[in-house]
CSV table of C-alpha atoms in Angstrom, one decimal:
chain,number,residue,atom,x,y,z
A,1,MET,CA,-19.6,18.8,-6.4
A,2,ALA,CA,-17.3,15.9,-5.7
A,3,LYS,CA,-18.8,12.5,-5.0
A,4,LEU,CA,-17.2,9.8,-2.9
A,5,TYR,CA,-18.3,6.1,-3.2
A,6,HIS,CA,-17.4,4.7,0.2
A,7,VAL,CA,-18.2,2.3,3.1
A,8,PRO,CA,-18.6,4.1,6.4
A,9,LEU,CA,-16.2,2.0,8.5
A,10,SER,CA,-13.5,1.6,5.8
A,11,PRO,CA,-10.3,3.2,7.1
A,12,PHE,CA,-9.2,3.9,3.6
A,13,CYS,CA,-12.4,5.8,2.9
A,14,ARG,CA,-12.2,7.6,6.2
A,15,LYS,CA,-8.7,8.8,5.4
A,16,VAL,CA,-10.0,10.3,2.1
A,17,ARG,CA,-13.1,11.8,3.9
A,18,LEU,CA,-10.8,13.5,6.4
A,19,SER,CA,-8.6,14.9,3.7
A,20,LEU,CA,-11.6,16.2,1.8
A,21,ALA,CA,-13.2,17.8,4.9
A,22,GLU,CA,-9.9,19.3,6.1
A,23,LYS,CA,-9.4,21.0,2.7
A,24,LYS,CA,-13.1,22.0,2.7
A,25,ILE,CA,-13.9,20.2,-0.6
A,26,ASP,CA,-17.6,19.8,-0.7
A,27,CYS,CA,-18.4,16.1,-1.3
A,28,GLU,CA,-21.5,14.0,-1.5
A,29,LEU,CA,-21.1,10.6,0.2
A,30,VAL,CA,-22.6,7.5,-1.6
A,31,GLU,CA,-22.5,4.2,0.2
A,32,GLU,CA,-21.2,1.4,-2.1
A,33,ARG,CA,-21.7,-2.3,-1.4
A,34,TYR,CA,-18.6,-3.0,-3.4
A,35,TRP,CA,-18.6,-6.7,-2.5
A,36,GLU,CA,-21.8,-7.2,-4.5
A,37,LYS,CA,-19.6,-6.3,-7.6
A,38,ASP,CA,-22.2,-4.2,-9.3
A,39,ALA,CA,-21.3,-3.7,-13.0
A,40,ASP,CA,-21.6,0.1,-12.8
A,41,PHE,CA,-19.3,0.2,-9.9
A,42,LEU,CA,-16.7,-2.0,-11.6
A,43,ARG,CA,-16.7,0.4,-14.5
A,44,ARG,CA,-15.8,3.2,-12.1
A,45,ASN,CA,-13.0,1.1,-10.5
A,46,PRO,CA,-11.9,-2.2,-12.1
A,47,ALA,CA,-10.1,-3.0,-8.8
A,48,GLY,CA,-13.6,-3.4,-7.3
A,49,LYS,CA,-13.0,-1.6,-4.1
A,50,VAL,CA,-13.6,1.6,-2.3
A,51,PRO,CA,-12.9,4.5,-2.0
A,52,VAL,CA,-13.7,5.8,-5.4
A,53,LEU,CA,-13.8,9.6,-5.8
A,54,ARG,CA,-15.4,11.6,-8.6
A,55,VAL,CA,-13.7,15.0,-8.7
A,56,ASP,CA,-12.5,17.5,-11.3
A,57,GLY,CA,-14.0,15.4,-14.1
A,58,MET,CA,-12.0,12.3,-13.1
A,59,VAL,CA,-12.9,9.1,-11.4
A,60,MET,CA,-10.2,8.1,-9.0
A,61,ALA,CA,-9.3,5.0,-7.0
A,62,GLU,CA,-6.6,4.0,-4.5
A,63,SER,CA,-6.7,6.1,-1.3
A,64,VAL,CA,-2.9,6.9,-1.4
A,65,ALA,CA,-3.1,8.1,-5.0
A,66,ILE,CA,-6.3,10.1,-4.2
A,67,CYS,CA,-4.7,11.8,-1.1
A,68,GLU,CA,-1.5,12.7,-3.0
A,69,TYR,CA,-3.7,14.2,-5.8
A,70,LEU,CA,-5.8,16.2,-3.4
A,71,GLU,CA,-2.6,17.5,-1.8
A,72,GLU,CA,-1.2,18.6,-5.1
A,73,CYS,CA,-4.4,20.2,-6.4
A,74,TYR,CA,-5.8,21.6,-3.2
A,75,PRO,CA,-2.6,22.4,-1.2
A,76,GLU,CA,-4.3,24.5,1.5
A,77,PRO,CA,-4.4,23.6,4.3
A,78,SER,CA,-1.3,21.4,3.7
A,79,LEU,CA,-1.2,17.9,5.0
A,80,MET,CA,2.3,17.2,3.8
A,81,PRO,CA,5.5,18.9,5.2
A,82,LYS,CA,7.9,20.7,2.8
A,83,THR,CA,11.2,18.8,3.0
A,84,PRO,CA,11.7,15.4,1.2
A,85,GLU,CA,12.9,13.9,4.5
A,86,ALA,CA,9.8,14.9,6.4
A,87,ARG,CA,7.5,13.9,3.5
A,88,TYR,CA,9.3,10.5,3.5
A,89,GLU,CA,8.4,10.0,7.1
A,90,VAL,CA,4.7,10.9,6.5
A,91,ARG,CA,4.6,8.3,3.6
A,92,ARG,CA,6.4,5.7,5.7
A,93,LEU,CA,3.8,6.0,8.4
A,94,ILE,CA,0.9,5.9,5.9
A,95,GLY,CA,2.4,2.6,4.7
A,96,TRP,CA,2.7,1.5,8.4
A,97,PHE,CA,-1.0,2.0,9.1
A,98,ASP,CA,-2.5,1.0,5.7
A,99,ASP,CA,-0.3,-2.1,5.3
A,100,LYS,CA,1.0,-3.4,8.7
A,101,PHE,CA,-1.6,-2.1,11.1
A,102,HIS,CA,-4.3,-3.0,8.5
A,103,SER,CA,-3.2,-6.6,8.2
A,104,GLU,CA,-2.3,-7.2,11.8
A,105,VAL,CA,-5.2,-5.3,13.5
A,106,THR,CA,-8.0,-3.9,11.3
A,107,SER,CA,-8.5,-7.0,9.2
A,108,LYS,CA,-8.4,-9.2,12.3
A,109,LEU,CA,-10.9,-7.1,14.4
A,110,LEU,CA,-13.1,-4.9,12.2
A,111,TYR,CA,-13.3,-7.3,9.3
A,112,GLU,CA,-14.0,-10.3,11.5
A,113,ARG,CA,-16.6,-8.6,13.7
A,114,VAL,CA,-18.4,-6.3,11.1
A,115,ASN,CA,-17.5,-7.0,7.5
A,116,LYS,CA,-18.1,-10.8,7.7
A,117,LYS,CA,-21.6,-10.2,9.1
A,118,VAL,CA,-22.5,-7.5,6.6
A,119,MET,CA,-21.1,-9.5,3.7
A,120,LYS,CA,-22.7,-12.7,5.0
A,121,LEU,CA,-19.4,-14.5,5.2
A,122,GLY,CA,-20.1,-16.3,8.5
A,123,PHE,CA,-18.9,-15.8,12.1
A,124,PRO,CA,-15.8,-14.1,13.4
A,125,ASP,CA,-12.7,-16.4,13.6
A,126,SER,CA,-11.7,-16.2,17.3
A,127,THR,CA,-8.1,-16.9,16.5
A,128,ASN,CA,-8.0,-13.8,14.3
A,129,VAL,CA,-9.8,-11.7,16.9
A,130,LYS,CA,-7.4,-12.7,19.6
A,131,ALA,CA,-4.4,-12.0,17.4
A,132,GLY,CA,-5.8,-8.5,16.5
A,133,ALA,CA,-6.5,-7.7,20.1
A,134,LYS,CA,-3.0,-8.6,21.0
A,135,ALA,CA,-1.4,-6.7,18.1
A,136,ILE,CA,-3.2,-3.4,18.7
A,137,LYS,CA,-1.4,-3.1,22.0
A,138,TYR,CA,2.0,-3.2,20.3
A,139,HIS,CA,0.8,-0.6,17.8
A,140,LEU,CA,-0.5,1.8,20.5
A,141,ASP,CA,2.9,1.5,22.2
A,142,TYR,CA,4.7,2.3,18.9
A,143,MET,CA,2.4,5.4,18.5
A,144,ALA,CA,3.2,6.5,22.1
A,145,TRP,CA,6.9,6.1,21.3
A,146,LEU,CA,6.5,8.3,18.3
A,147,LEU,CA,4.5,10.9,20.3
A,148,ASP,CA,7.1,10.9,23.0
A,149,HIS,CA,9.2,13.3,21.0
A,150,ARG,CA,6.8,14.6,18.4
A,151,ARG,CA,3.5,16.7,18.7
A,152,TRP,CA,2.0,14.7,15.8
A,153,LEU,CA,2.8,11.2,14.5
A,154,ALA,CA,5.2,12.3,11.7
A,155,GLY,CA,6.6,15.5,13.3
A,156,ASP,CA,5.5,18.8,14.7
A,157,ALA,CA,2.6,19.4,12.3
A,158,MET,CA,-0.6,17.4,11.6
A,159,THR,CA,-0.2,15.4,8.3
A,160,LEU,CA,-1.8,12.7,6.3
A,161,ALA,CA,0.0,10.2,8.6
A,162,ASP,CA,-2.3,11.3,11.5
A,163,PHE,CA,-5.3,10.9,9.3
A,164,ALA,CA,-4.3,7.4,8.2
A,165,ALA,CA,-3.8,6.4,11.8
A,166,ALA,CA,-7.0,8.1,13.0
A,167,ALA,CA,-9.0,6.5,10.2
A,168,HIS,CA,-8.0,3.0,11.4
A,169,LEU,CA,-8.4,3.8,15.1
A,170,SER,CA,-11.8,5.5,14.7
A,171,SER,CA,-13.2,2.5,12.8
A,172,LEU,CA,-12.0,0.2,15.6
A,173,ASP,CA,-13.3,2.6,18.3
A,174,TYR,CA,-16.7,2.3,16.7
A,175,ILE,CA,-16.7,-1.4,17.8
A,176,SER,CA,-15.0,-0.6,21.2
A,177,ASP,CA,-11.7,-2.3,20.2
A,178,VAL,CA,-9.4,0.5,21.3
A,179,ASP,CA,-8.1,0.6,24.9
A,180,TRP,CA,-7.7,4.4,25.4
A,181,HIS,CA,-6.3,3.8,28.9
A,182,ARG,CA,-3.2,2.0,27.6
A,183,GLN,CA,-1.2,5.1,26.5
A,184,GLU,CA,-2.2,8.6,27.7
A,185,SER,CA,-0.3,10.3,24.9
A,186,VAL,CA,-2.2,8.4,22.2
A,187,LYS,CA,-5.5,9.3,23.9
A,188,ASP,CA,-4.4,13.0,24.0
A,189,TRP,CA,-3.4,12.8,20.3
A,190,TYR,CA,-6.8,11.2,19.4
A,191,ALA,CA,-8.7,13.8,21.4
A,192,LYS,CA,-7.0,16.6,19.4
A,193,ILE,CA,-7.8,15.0,16.1
A,194,LYS,CA,-11.3,14.0,17.1
A,195,SER,CA,-12.3,17.5,17.9
A,196,ARG,CA,-11.5,18.9,14.5
A,197,PRO,CA,-14.4,19.9,12.3
A,198,ALA,CA,-13.2,17.5,9.6
A,199,PHE,CA,-14.0,14.6,12.0
A,200,ARG,CA,-17.7,15.4,12.5
A,201,SER,CA,-19.0,13.4,9.6
A,202,ILE,CA,-17.1,10.3,10.8
A,203,LEU,CA,-18.4,10.7,14.4
A,204,ALA,CA,-22.0,10.8,13.0
A,205,ASP,CA,-21.7,7.4,11.1
A,206,GLN,CA,-24.3,4.8,12.0
A,207,ILE,CA,-24.1,1.3,10.8
A,208,PRO,CA,-27.4,-0.7,10.9
A,209,GLY,CA,-27.1,-3.6,13.3
A,210,PHE,CA,-24.0,-2.1,14.9
A,211,PRO,CA,-24.9,0.8,17.2
A,212,PRO,CA,-21.8,2.7,18.3
A,213,PRO,CA,-20.9,2.9,22.0
A,214,ALA,CA,-21.6,6.1,23.8
A,215,HIS,CA,-18.0,7.2,24.0
A,216,TYR,CA,-17.5,6.9,20.2
A,217,ALA,CA,-18.8,10.4,19.3
A,218,ASP,CA,-18.0,11.9,22.7
A,219,LEU,CA,-15.1,14.5,22.5
A,220,ASP,CA,-14.5,14.0,26.2
A,221,PHE,CA,-14.1,10.2,26.1
B,1,MET,CA,27.5,4.6,-0.9
B,2,ALA,CA,23.9,3.7,-0.4
B,3,LYS,CA,23.1,0.3,1.1
B,4,LEU,CA,19.9,-1.7,0.4
B,5,TYR,CA,18.8,-4.5,2.7
B,6,HIS,CA,16.7,-6.8,0.4
B,7,VAL,CA,15.5,-10.2,-0.6
B,8,PRO,CA,16.3,-11.0,-4.3
B,9,LEU,CA,12.8,-12.1,-5.4
B,10,SER,CA,10.8,-9.5,-3.4
B,11,PRO,CA,8.9,-7.3,-5.9
B,12,PHE,CA,9.0,-4.4,-3.4
B,13,CYS,CA,12.8,-4.6,-3.2
B,14,ARG,CA,13.1,-5.0,-7.0
B,15,LYS,CA,11.0,-1.8,-7.5
B,16,VAL,CA,13.5,0.1,-5.3
B,17,ARG,CA,16.5,-1.6,-7.1
B,18,LEU,CA,15.1,-0.5,-10.5
B,19,SER,CA,14.6,3.1,-9.3
B,20,LEU,CA,18.1,3.3,-7.8
B,21,ALA,CA,19.7,1.8,-11.0
B,22,GLU,CA,17.7,3.9,-13.4
B,23,LYS,CA,18.8,7.0,-11.4
B,24,LYS,CA,22.4,5.7,-11.3
B,25,ILE,CA,22.6,5.8,-7.5
B,26,ASP,CA,25.5,3.5,-6.5
B,27,CYS,CA,24.1,1.0,-4.0
B,28,GLU,CA,25.5,-2.0,-2.2
B,29,LEU,CA,23.0,-4.9,-1.9
B,30,VAL,CA,22.8,-6.8,1.4
B,31,GLU,CA,20.6,-9.9,1.6
B,32,GLU,CA,18.4,-9.8,4.7
B,33,ARG,CA,16.6,-12.9,6.1
B,34,TYR,CA,14.0,-10.6,7.6
B,35,TRP,CA,11.8,-13.5,8.8
B,36,GLU,CA,14.5,-14.5,11.3
B,37,LYS,CA,13.8,-11.2,13.1
B,38,ASP,CA,17.4,-10.3,13.9
B,39,ALA,CA,17.6,-7.6,16.5
B,40,ASP,CA,19.9,-5.3,14.5
B,41,PHE,CA,17.5,-5.5,11.5
B,42,LEU,CA,14.5,-4.7,13.7
B,43,ARG,CA,16.3,-1.6,14.9
B,44,ARG,CA,16.7,-0.5,11.3
B,45,ASN,CA,13.0,-1.1,10.5
B,46,PRO,CA,10.6,-1.9,13.4
B,47,ALA,CA,8.1,-3.1,10.7
B,48,GLY,CA,10.5,-6.0,10.3
B,49,LYS,CA,10.4,-6.2,6.5
B,50,VAL,CA,12.4,-5.4,3.4
B,51,PRO,CA,13.3,-3.2,1.6
B,52,VAL,CA,15.3,-1.0,3.9
B,53,LEU,CA,17.5,1.6,2.3
B,54,ARG,CA,20.4,3.4,4.0
B,55,VAL,CA,21.0,6.6,2.0
B,56,ASP,CA,21.8,10.3,2.7
B,57,GLY,CA,22.4,9.5,6.4
B,58,MET,CA,18.9,8.1,6.8
B,59,VAL,CA,17.5,4.6,7.2
B,60,MET,CA,14.3,4.3,5.2
B,61,ALA,CA,11.6,1.7,4.9
B,62,GLU,CA,8.4,1.2,2.9
B,63,SER,CA,9.0,0.9,-0.9
B,64,VAL,CA,6.4,3.6,-1.9
B,65,ALA,CA,7.9,6.1,0.5
B,66,ILE,CA,11.4,5.3,-0.6
B,67,CYS,CA,10.6,5.7,-4.3
B,68,GLU,CA,8.8,9.0,-3.8
B,69,TYR,CA,11.9,10.2,-1.8
B,70,LEU,CA,14.3,9.1,-4.5
B,71,GLU,CA,12.1,10.9,-7.1
B,72,GLU,CA,12.2,14.1,-5.0
B,73,CYS,CA,15.9,14.1,-4.2
B,74,TYR,CA,17.3,12.5,-7.4
B,75,PRO,CA,14.8,13.8,-10.1
B,76,GLU,CA,16.9,12.8,-13.1
B,77,PRO,CA,15.9,10.7,-15.0
B,78,SER,CA,12.3,11.3,-13.9
B,79,LEU,CA,10.1,8.4,-13.2
B,80,MET,CA,7.0,10.5,-12.5
B,81,PRO,CA,5.1,12.7,-15.0
B,82,LYS,CA,4.6,16.4,-14.4
B,83,THR,CA,0.8,16.9,-14.1
B,84,PRO,CA,-1.2,15.9,-11.0
B,85,GLU,CA,-3.6,13.9,-13.2
B,86,ALA,CA,-0.8,11.9,-14.7
B,87,ARG,CA,1.0,11.5,-11.3
B,88,TYR,CA,-2.3,10.2,-9.9
B,89,GLU,CA,-2.5,7.5,-12.6
B,90,VAL,CA,1.1,6.4,-11.8
B,91,ARG,CA,0.3,6.1,-8.1
B,92,ARG,CA,-3.0,4.3,-8.8
B,93,LEU,CA,-1.2,1.7,-10.8
B,94,ILE,CA,1.5,1.3,-8.2
B,95,GLY,CA,-1.3,0.6,-5.7
B,96,TRP,CA,-2.9,-1.8,-8.2
B,97,PHE,CA,0.3,-3.9,-8.5
B,98,ASP,CA,1.6,-3.6,-4.9
B,99,ASP,CA,-1.8,-4.3,-3.4
B,100,LYS,CA,-4.2,-6.1,-5.7
B,101,PHE,CA,-1.7,-7.9,-7.9
B,102,HIS,CA,0.3,-8.7,-4.9
B,103,SER,CA,-2.5,-10.3,-2.9
B,104,GLU,CA,-4.2,-12.0,-5.9
B,105,VAL,CA,-1.1,-13.3,-7.7
B,106,THR,CA,2.4,-12.8,-6.1
B,107,SER,CA,1.4,-14.0,-2.7
B,108,LYS,CA,-0.4,-17.0,-4.1
B,109,LEU,CA,2.4,-18.1,-6.5
B,110,LEU,CA,5.8,-16.8,-5.4
B,111,TYR,CA,5.1,-17.0,-1.7
B,112,GLU,CA,3.7,-20.5,-1.9
B,113,ARG,CA,6.4,-21.9,-4.2
B,114,VAL,CA,9.5,-20.1,-2.9
B,115,ASN,CA,9.0,-18.2,0.4
B,116,LYS,CA,7.4,-21.1,2.2
B,117,LYS,CA,10.3,-23.3,1.4
B,118,VAL,CA,13.0,-20.8,2.2
B,119,MET,CA,11.3,-19.8,5.5
B,120,LYS,CA,10.6,-23.5,6.3
B,121,LEU,CA,6.8,-22.9,6.5
B,122,GLY,CA,5.8,-26.2,4.7
B,123,PHE,CA,4.5,-27.1,1.3
B,124,PRO,CA,2.7,-24.9,-1.3
B,125,ASP,CA,-1.1,-24.8,-0.8
B,126,SER,CA,-2.4,-26.0,-4.2
B,127,THR,CA,-5.7,-24.0,-3.8
B,128,ASN,CA,-3.7,-20.8,-3.5
B,129,VAL,CA,-1.4,-21.8,-6.4
B,130,LYS,CA,-4.4,-22.5,-8.6
B,131,ALA,CA,-6.1,-19.2,-7.7
B,132,GLY,CA,-2.9,-17.3,-8.4
B,133,ALA,CA,-2.4,-19.0,-11.8
B,134,LYS,CA,-6.0,-18.1,-12.7
B,135,ALA,CA,-5.8,-14.5,-11.5
B,136,ILE,CA,-2.6,-13.6,-13.4
B,137,LYS,CA,-4.4,-14.1,-16.7
B,138,TYR,CA,-6.9,-11.4,-15.8
B,139,HIS,CA,-4.1,-9.1,-14.8
B,140,LEU,CA,-2.1,-9.7,-18.0
B,141,ASP,CA,-5.4,-8.9,-19.9
B,142,TYR,CA,-5.8,-5.7,-17.9
B,143,MET,CA,-2.2,-4.7,-18.7
B,144,ALA,CA,-2.8,-5.4,-22.4
B,145,TRP,CA,-5.9,-3.2,-22.3
B,146,LEU,CA,-3.9,-0.3,-20.8
B,147,LEU,CA,-1.1,-0.8,-23.4
B,148,ASP,CA,-3.7,-0.8,-26.2
B,149,HIS,CA,-3.7,3.0,-26.1
B,150,ARG,CA,-0.5,3.8,-24.2
B,151,ARG,CA,3.2,3.2,-24.9
B,152,TRP,CA,3.8,2.5,-21.2
B,153,LEU,CA,1.4,1.4,-18.5
B,154,ALA,CA,0.6,4.9,-17.1
B,155,GLY,CA,1.0,6.9,-20.3
B,156,ASP,CA,3.5,7.7,-23.0
B,157,ALA,CA,6.6,7.8,-20.7
B,158,MET,CA,8.1,5.1,-18.6
B,159,THR,CA,7.3,5.6,-14.9
B,160,LEU,CA,7.4,4.0,-11.5
B,161,ALA,CA,4.2,2.2,-12.4
B,162,ASP,CA,6.1,0.2,-15.0
B,163,PHE,CA,8.8,-0.6,-12.5
B,164,ALA,CA,6.2,-1.7,-9.9
B,165,ALA,CA,4.6,-4.1,-12.5
B,166,ALA,CA,7.9,-5.3,-13.9
B,167,ALA,CA,9.1,-6.0,-10.4
B,168,HIS,CA,6.2,-8.4,-9.7
B,169,LEU,CA,6.3,-10.0,-13.2
B,170,SER,CA,10.1,-10.5,-13.2
B,171,SER,CA,9.9,-12.3,-9.8
B,172,LEU,CA,7.1,-14.6,-11.1
B,173,ASP,CA,9.0,-15.1,-14.4
B,174,TYR,CA,11.9,-16.4,-12.3
B,175,ILE,CA,9.7,-19.4,-11.4
B,176,SER,CA,8.2,-19.6,-14.9
B,177,ASP,CA,4.8,-18.4,-13.8
B,178,VAL,CA,4.2,-15.8,-16.5
B,179,ASP,CA,2.6,-17.0,-19.8
B,180,TRP,CA,4.3,-14.5,-22.2
B,181,HIS,CA,2.2,-15.9,-25.1
B,182,ARG,CA,-1.1,-14.7,-23.7
B,183,GLN,CA,-0.8,-11.0,-24.7
B,184,GLU,CA,1.8,-9.9,-27.3
B,185,SER,CA,1.6,-6.3,-26.2
B,186,VAL,CA,2.6,-7.2,-22.6
B,187,LYS,CA,5.5,-9.3,-23.9
B,188,ASP,CA,6.7,-6.3,-26.0
B,189,TRP,CA,6.4,-4.0,-23.0
B,190,TYR,CA,8.4,-6.4,-20.8
B,191,ALA,CA,11.0,-6.9,-23.6
B,192,LYS,CA,11.5,-3.1,-23.6
B,193,ILE,CA,11.9,-2.8,-19.9
B,194,LYS,CA,14.0,-6.0,-19.6
B,195,SER,CA,16.6,-4.6,-22.0
B,196,ARG,CA,17.3,-1.5,-19.9
B,197,PRO,CA,20.7,-1.4,-18.1
B,198,ALA,CA,18.8,-0.9,-14.8
B,199,PHE,CA,17.4,-4.4,-15.2
B,200,ARG,CA,20.8,-6.2,-15.4
B,201,SER,CA,21.2,-6.8,-11.6
B,202,ILE,CA,17.8,-8.3,-11.4
B,203,LEU,CA,18.4,-10.7,-14.3
B,204,ALA,CA,21.6,-11.8,-12.7
B,205,ASP,CA,19.9,-13.0,-9.4
B,206,GLN,CA,20.4,-16.6,-8.4
B,207,ILE,CA,18.4,-18.1,-5.5
B,208,PRO,CA,20.0,-21.2,-4.0
B,209,GLY,CA,17.7,-24.2,-4.6
B,210,PHE,CA,15.7,-22.4,-7.3
B,211,PRO,CA,17.7,-22.2,-10.5
B,212,PRO,CA,16.1,-19.7,-13.0
B,213,PRO,CA,14.7,-21.1,-16.3
B,214,ALA,CA,16.9,-20.3,-19.4
B,215,HIS,CA,14.4,-17.7,-20.7
B,216,TYR,CA,14.6,-15.6,-17.5
B,217,ALA,CA,17.7,-13.6,-18.3
B,218,ASP,CA,17.3,-13.9,-22.1
B,219,LEU,CA,16.4,-10.6,-23.7
B,220,ASP,CA,15.0,-12.4,-26.7
B,221,PHE,CA,12.6,-14.7,-24.7
């Protein structure tokens, strides 16, 4: 069976968990306190971060590389469209969320509020929290603009781009940092993706010291 | 003809330039002062960053997505191996350089020394510069470890992983921040890649106010 070394609220781990679950690849989840730099873990991934996936006799790191590998080796159900143009758009949006959204929003809200406490790095920096709370509005509007003429973020089929976005938003939703009233179309999109069986394990996450709000696991939020 | 909006020392732009040149795709280079947030440029890429490539009637952003697209549509010469396992390793290393190397080294040396001055953001932060100068040693050692049992970084053929690494190192070499004496195998690897025709445009770059050192364009450095 595959084994994923992860942190429950990491959006990069959640993207891989969603891919694995959607493709029905059985996987054991192992929580990894990567910031403690355990020697065994550094052997598995010299980059010292999660996710790390043990599958098919390999030990793999980097969520983008892992998801592309899963797509190539476990193509059904497909999370990538067929044409190079459509595949480009999926990869562009994965970059948008994992790079831009991550640095402007996730790192400023989730990392300030949760990671700093868990890793004993002090208190949240209010300037960062304010900047993150402001930036997420612009990102929700951008998603609504995409969803204005598409059923899913990258086109008419659900893809890895939706999982990348849902991974970030679900982690932020765990700490009540998403205003679902801002854009109805984004809420509808999230309701669709949240109700998939692949999402169940993510909705069941519980982080000690950070109880999730009632709406977090509620499909009718 | 294709058109690339770029910044000469950006490693993400250089990776795309190397791919285009290796595949002999004619491309006009247009310097883009993306930090001035020109409205026309933001229309081309709402993420507001370079590279942006106009090709095949599309306007594309995100260097990883662009390079995968070029690989799919212009497969010769190939910069990706054939098996999913080998392709995974290429993508893992691209992630290593564009994420880890970028945040630990490039952003701490190149951005402090050059970007801050060009963008009028003040003086280099000496703590960052020191951290970057320390971290690059560890990365050169990691590359030497890879090259110990491989001809190229990801295996026995040159791939996008080599271009990702060479893009970062060449930008740092422009400001004399690479100690080529540290690891002979890394120097040999760079000499091989530097002598390719695809590298010529990068070696001809000139940034006003930052003259390159003599060894920068010298193939026998």
